[in-house]
CSV table of C-alpha atoms in Angstrom, one decimal:
chain,number,residue,atom,x,y,z
A,3,MET,CA,56.7,88.5,95.6
A,4,SER,CA,60.5,87.9,94.7
A,5,SER,CA,62.9,91.0,94.4
A,6,LEU,CA,63.5,89.8,91.2
A,7,ARG,CA,60.0,90.2,89.9
A,8,LEU,CA,59.9,93.5,91.7
A,9,LYS,CA,62.9,94.8,89.6
A,10,TYR,CA,61.3,93.5,86.4
A,11,MET,CA,58.3,95.4,87.1
A,12,ALA,CA,60.0,98.6,87.8
A,13,ILE,CA,62.1,98.4,84.8
A,14,VAL,CA,59.0,97.9,82.7
A,15,SER,CA,57.5,100.7,84.0
A,16,MET,CA,60.3,103.2,83.4
A,17,GLN,CA,61.0,101.9,79.8
A,18,TYR,CA,57.3,102.1,78.7
A,19,PRO,CA,55.8,105.3,80.2
A,20,PHE,CA,53.6,105.7,77.0
A,21,SER,CA,51.0,103.7,78.0
A,22,THR,CA,50.1,102.9,81.8
A,23,ARG,CA,47.6,100.2,80.6
A,24,TRP,CA,50.4,98.4,78.4
A,25,SER,CA,53.1,99.0,81.2
A,26,GLY,CA,50.8,97.2,83.5
A,27,TRP,CA,50.0,94.3,81.0
A,28,LEU,CA,53.8,93.9,80.4
A,29,ALA,CA,54.6,93.9,83.9
A,30,GLY,CA,52.1,91.3,85.0
A,31,LEU,CA,53.1,89.3,81.8
A,32,LEU,CA,56.8,89.4,83.1
A,33,VAL,CA,55.9,88.2,86.5
A,34,ILE,CA,53.8,85.4,85.2
A,35,CYS,CA,56.7,84.5,82.9
A,36,LEU,CA,59.2,84.5,85.8
A,37,THR,CA,56.7,82.4,87.9
A,38,LEU,CA,56.2,79.9,84.8
A,39,PHE,CA,60.0,79.6,83.4
A,40,GLY,CA,62.2,80.9,86.1
A,41,CYS,CA,63.9,79.2,89.1
A,42,SER,CA,62.6,81.4,91.8
A,43,THR,CA,60.3,80.1,94.5
A,44,PRO,CA,56.7,80.5,93.1
A,45,MET,CA,53.9,82.2,94.9
A,46,GLN,CA,51.2,79.9,96.2
A,47,ALA,CA,48.6,81.5,93.8
A,48,ASP,CA,50.9,80.6,90.8
A,49,SER,CA,49.8,77.0,90.9
A,50,GLN,CA,46.4,78.2,90.1
A,51,ILE,CA,47.2,79.8,86.8
A,52,SER,CA,44.8,78.3,84.0
A,53,PRO,CA,46.4,76.8,80.7
A,54,GLN,CA,44.3,79.3,78.8
A,55,LEU,CA,46.3,82.1,80.5
A,56,LYS,CA,49.5,80.4,80.1
A,57,GLU,CA,49.0,80.3,76.3
A,58,GLN,CA,47.9,83.8,76.1
A,59,VAL,CA,51.1,84.9,77.8
A,60,LEU,CA,53.2,82.8,75.4
A,61,GLN,CA,51.5,84.4,72.5
A,62,ILE,CA,52.2,87.9,73.9
A,63,ILE,CA,55.8,86.9,74.2
A,64,ARG,CA,55.9,85.5,70.6
A,65,GLU,CA,54.2,88.9,69.2
A,66,ASN,CA,56.4,91.3,71.5
A,67,PRO,CA,59.8,89.7,72.2
A,68,GLU,CA,61.6,93.0,71.6
A,69,ALA,CA,59.6,94.6,74.3
A,70,ILE,CA,61.0,92.1,77.1
A,71,LEU,CA,64.4,92.3,75.5
A,72,ASP,CA,64.6,96.0,75.8
A,73,SER,CA,63.7,95.8,79.5
A,74,VAL,CA,66.3,93.2,80.3
A,75,GLN,CA,68.8,95.2,78.3
A,76,ALA,CA,67.8,98.4,80.4
A,77,TYR,CA,68.3,96.4,83.7
A,78,GLN,CA,71.8,95.2,82.5
A,79,ARG,CA,72.7,98.7,81.8
A,80,LYS,CA,71.6,100.0,85.1
A,81,GLN,CA,73.5,97.1,87.0
A,82,GLN,CA,76.8,97.9,85.0
A,83,ALA,CA,76.6,101.6,86.0
A,84,ALA,CA,76.1,100.7,89.5
A,85,GLN,CA,79.2,98.3,89.5
A,86,GLN,CA,81.3,101.0,87.8
A,87,LYS,CA,80.2,103.3,90.8
A,88,GLU,CA,81.2,100.7,93.2
A,89,GLN,CA,84.6,100.0,91.5
A,90,GLN,CA,85.5,103.8,91.3
A,91,ALA,CA,84.3,104.5,95.1
A,92,PHE,CA,86.6,101.4,96.0
A,93,LEU,CA,89.7,102.5,94.0
A,94,GLU,CA,89.5,106.0,95.6
A,95,GLN,CA,89.2,104.4,99.0
A,96,THR,CA,92.4,102.6,98.5
A,97,LYS,CA,94.1,106.0,98.6
A,98,THR,CA,91.9,108.0,101.0
A,99,ASN,CA,90.9,105.4,103.4
A,100,PRO,CA,93.1,102.3,103.6
A,101,LYS,CA,92.0,101.3,106.9
A,102,ALA,CA,88.4,100.9,105.7
A,103,VAL,CA,89.7,98.7,102.8
A,104,ILE,CA,91.8,96.6,104.7
A,105,GLY,CA,89.2,95.9,107.4
A,106,SER,CA,90.0,92.7,109.4
A,107,SER,CA,91.9,91.2,106.4
A,108,PRO,CA,95.5,90.0,106.9
A,109,THR,CA,98.3,92.3,106.0
A,110,THR,CA,102.0,92.2,105.4
A,111,GLY,CA,104.8,94.6,104.8
A,112,ALA,CA,104.5,98.4,105.9
A,113,LYS,CA,102.1,98.6,108.8
A,114,SER,CA,100.7,101.9,107.6
A,115,GLY,CA,102.6,102.3,104.1
A,116,LYS,CA,102.1,105.0,101.6
A,117,VAL,CA,101.0,102.6,99.0
A,118,LEU,CA,98.2,99.8,99.6
A,119,LEU,CA,98.3,96.6,97.4
A,120,VAL,CA,95.0,94.9,97.5
A,121,GLU,CA,95.4,91.2,96.2
A,122,PHE,CA,92.2,89.1,95.4
A,123,SER,CA,93.2,85.5,94.9
A,124,ASP,CA,92.4,81.8,94.8
A,125,PHE,CA,94.7,79.3,96.6
A,126,GLN,CA,94.2,76.8,93.9
A,127,CYS,CA,94.6,79.1,91.0
A,128,PRO,CA,97.9,78.2,89.1
A,129,TYR,CA,98.0,82.0,87.9
A,130,CYS,CA,97.8,83.1,91.7
A,131,SER,CA,100.7,80.7,92.4
A,132,LYS,CA,102.8,82.3,89.7
A,133,ALA,CA,101.7,85.8,91.1
A,134,HIS,CA,102.8,84.8,94.5
A,135,ALA,CA,106.1,83.8,93.0
A,136,ILE,CA,106.4,87.4,91.7
A,137,LEU,CA,105.1,89.3,94.9
A,138,LYS,CA,107.6,87.8,97.3
A,139,PRO,CA,110.7,89.4,95.9
A,140,PHE,CA,108.7,92.8,95.4
A,141,MET,CA,107.6,92.8,98.9
A,142,ALA,CA,110.8,92.0,100.4
A,143,LYS,CA,112.2,94.9,98.7
A,144,HIS,CA,109.4,97.3,99.3
A,145,SER,CA,108.3,96.1,102.7
A,146,ASP,CA,109.0,99.5,104.3
A,147,VAL,CA,106.5,101.3,101.7
A,148,VAL,CA,104.0,98.8,100.6
A,149,THR,CA,101.2,97.3,102.6
A,150,LEU,CA,100.0,94.3,101.1
A,151,VAL,CA,96.4,93.0,102.1
A,152,TYR,CA,95.0,89.6,101.0
A,153,LYS,CA,91.3,89.2,100.1
A,154,HIS,CA,89.8,85.7,99.4
A,155,PHE,CA,88.3,85.1,96.1
A,156,PRO,CA,88.0,81.2,95.8
A,157,LEU,CA,86.7,80.3,92.4
A,158,THR,CA,84.5,77.4,93.7
A,159,SER,CA,82.8,76.6,90.5
A,160,ILE,CA,86.3,75.4,88.9
A,161,HIS,CA,88.6,74.9,92.0
A,162,ALA,CA,87.2,72.2,94.4
A,163,GLU,CA,90.0,72.9,96.9
A,164,ALA,CA,89.8,76.7,96.6
A,165,MET,CA,87.2,77.3,99.6
A,166,PRO,CA,88.6,74.6,101.9
A,167,ALA,CA,92.2,76.0,101.6
A,168,ALA,CA,90.8,79.6,102.1
A,169,LYS,CA,89.1,78.4,105.2
A,170,ALA,CA,92.4,76.7,106.5
A,171,ALA,CA,94.5,79.8,105.8
A,172,TRP,CA,91.8,82.0,107.6
A,173,ALA,CA,92.0,79.6,110.4
A,174,ALA,CA,95.7,79.7,110.8
A,175,GLY,CA,95.3,83.4,110.7
A,176,GLN,CA,93.4,83.4,113.8
A,177,GLN,CA,96.7,82.1,115.4
A,178,GLY,CA,98.9,84.8,113.8
A,179,GLN,CA,100.1,82.4,111.1
A,180,PHE,CA,98.3,83.4,108.0
A,181,TRP,CA,101.2,84.3,105.8
A,182,ALA,CA,103.2,81.3,106.7
A,183,TYR,CA,100.1,79.0,105.8
A,184,HIS,CA,99.5,81.3,102.7
A,185,ASP,CA,102.9,80.6,101.5
A,186,ALA,CA,102.7,76.7,102.2
A,187,LEU,CA,99.4,76.8,100.0
A,188,PHE,CA,100.8,78.4,97.1
A,189,THR,CA,104.2,76.7,97.0
A,190,GLN,CA,102.8,73.3,97.4
A,191,GLN,CA,99.7,74.0,95.5
A,192,GLU,CA,99.5,70.3,94.1
A,193,GLN,CA,99.1,68.9,97.5
A,194,LEU,CA,96.0,70.7,98.5
A,195,GLY,CA,93.6,68.5,100.5
A,196,GLU,CA,92.7,67.7,104.0
A,197,SER,CA,95.7,65.7,105.0
A,198,PHE,CA,97.9,68.8,103.8
A,199,TYR,CA,95.9,71.3,105.7
A,200,GLN,CA,96.3,69.3,108.8
A,201,ALA,CA,100.2,68.5,108.4
A,202,THR,CA,100.8,72.2,107.7
A,203,ALA,CA,99.0,73.2,110.7
A,204,LYS,CA,101.1,70.7,112.8
A,205,THR,CA,104.2,72.2,111.2
A,206,LEU,CA,103.4,75.7,112.0
A,207,LYS,CA,102.5,74.3,115.5
A,208,LEU,CA,98.8,75.4,115.6
A,209,ASP,CA,96.5,74.4,118.2
A,210,LEU,CA,94.7,71.9,116.0
A,211,LYS,CA,91.4,71.7,118.0
A,212,ARG,CA,91.3,75.6,117.5
A,213,PHE,CA,92.2,75.3,114.0
A,214,ASP,CA,89.3,72.8,113.1
A,215,ARG,CA,87.1,75.0,115.0
A,216,ASP,CA,87.9,78.1,113.3
A,217,ARG,CA,87.9,76.5,109.9
A,218,ALA,CA,84.3,75.8,110.6
A,219,ASN,CA,83.5,79.3,111.4
A,220,ALA,CA,85.5,80.8,108.3
A,221,GLU,CA,83.0,81.1,105.6
A,222,THR,CA,81.3,84.4,106.8
A,223,ALA,CA,84.5,86.3,106.7
A,224,ILE,CA,85.5,84.7,103.3
A,225,GLN,CA,82.2,85.5,102.0
A,226,GLN,CA,82.5,89.0,102.8
A,227,ASP,CA,85.6,89.1,100.6
A,228,ILE,CA,83.6,87.4,97.8
A,229,GLU,CA,80.8,89.8,98.0
A,230,LEU,CA,83.3,92.7,97.5
A,231,GLY,CA,85.0,91.1,94.6
A,232,LYS,CA,81.6,90.6,93.0
A,233,LYS,CA,80.7,94.2,93.6
A,234,LEU,CA,83.9,95.2,92.0
A,235,GLY,CA,83.0,92.9,88.9
A,236,LEU,CA,85.7,90.6,89.6
A,237,SER,CA,85.5,87.2,87.6
A,238,GLY,CA,88.8,85.7,87.7
A,239,THR,CA,92.2,85.8,89.8
A,240,PRO,CA,94.5,87.1,90.6
A,241,PHE,CA,93.6,90.8,90.6
A,242,PHE,CA,95.3,93.6,92.1
A,243,ILE,CA,94.7,97.3,93.2
A,244,MET,CA,97.7,99.3,94.1
A,245,ASN,CA,96.7,102.8,95.3
A,246,GLY,CA,93.8,103.1,92.9
A,247,GLU,CA,95.5,101.5,89.6
A,248,THR,CA,94.2,97.9,88.8
A,249,LEU,CA,96.1,95.1,87.5
A,250,THR,CA,94.7,91.8,86.1
A,251,GLY,CA,97.5,89.1,86.8
A,252,LEU,CA,101.1,89.7,87.1
A,253,SER,CA,103.8,89.2,84.4
A,254,SER,CA,107.0,90.3,86.1
A,255,VAL,CA,108.5,92.2,89.2
A,256,ASP,CA,109.3,94.9,86.7
A,257,GLU,CA,105.6,95.3,86.1
A,258,LEU,CA,105.0,95.9,89.7
A,259,GLU,CA,107.9,98.2,90.0
A,260,GLU,CA,106.6,100.4,87.2
A,261,VAL,CA,103.1,100.6,88.8
A,262,LEU,CA,104.6,101.5,92.2
A,263,GLY,CA,106.7,104.4,90.5
A,264,ARG,CA,103.5,105.7,89.0
A,265,VAL,CA,101.5,105.8,92.1
A,266,SER,CA,104.4,107.0,94.4
A,267,LYS,CA,104.3,110.2,92.4
A,268,GLY,CA,100.5,110.8,92.8
């Protein structure tokens, strides 16, 4: 049985303790509904469900829509609470255990600065490109205090080159050229594409065979960043966390300076 079906059954049992028999009926009903109308892989026995039973299920849904809706809403509340807990733990970790937050991600600025600035970004996002232009002078001024760490969050559903660009940057990083490649992607965003990735690798004098090989193996590392972003509830880019304080997008260097002033006092 799929994990999704098990979750729904568990929710139903918690929501309707007043009647074991009714909870069982509703749990079974939800399993059948997910099988009949969902996109998960069906169990082998599902194909043997009779038309009469299908009609009975539909009738119960028509007569008791609020029961299923309540269960779905309870599940959503539980998911939101878990997400908030993940967010709070990560925000605290940026202050108490920066090494764990950084992991194997590329960094620039102070080697072990008092302030950790975590960036979730997408190389094809125009707002990320604007944020990059703001970050450059800020980091140049505070490179002795602030450690900037880059986390990949390519929005692949709307940016066709987001993942290929992320893979190229990651591969360049394997040869010590992540930040130079990163700058080229943001400053020449309109050129993103295979020919540009290859040309940039040549300009940076990368080993091209290794570059291509590393690109082919980059997705696992990038996916780890994506999963982290999802746990934190990210839905767009750019997104920043500076010593536990979050920023959605950047409007100016002054904005960063204000946040730096606050977190430096903490």
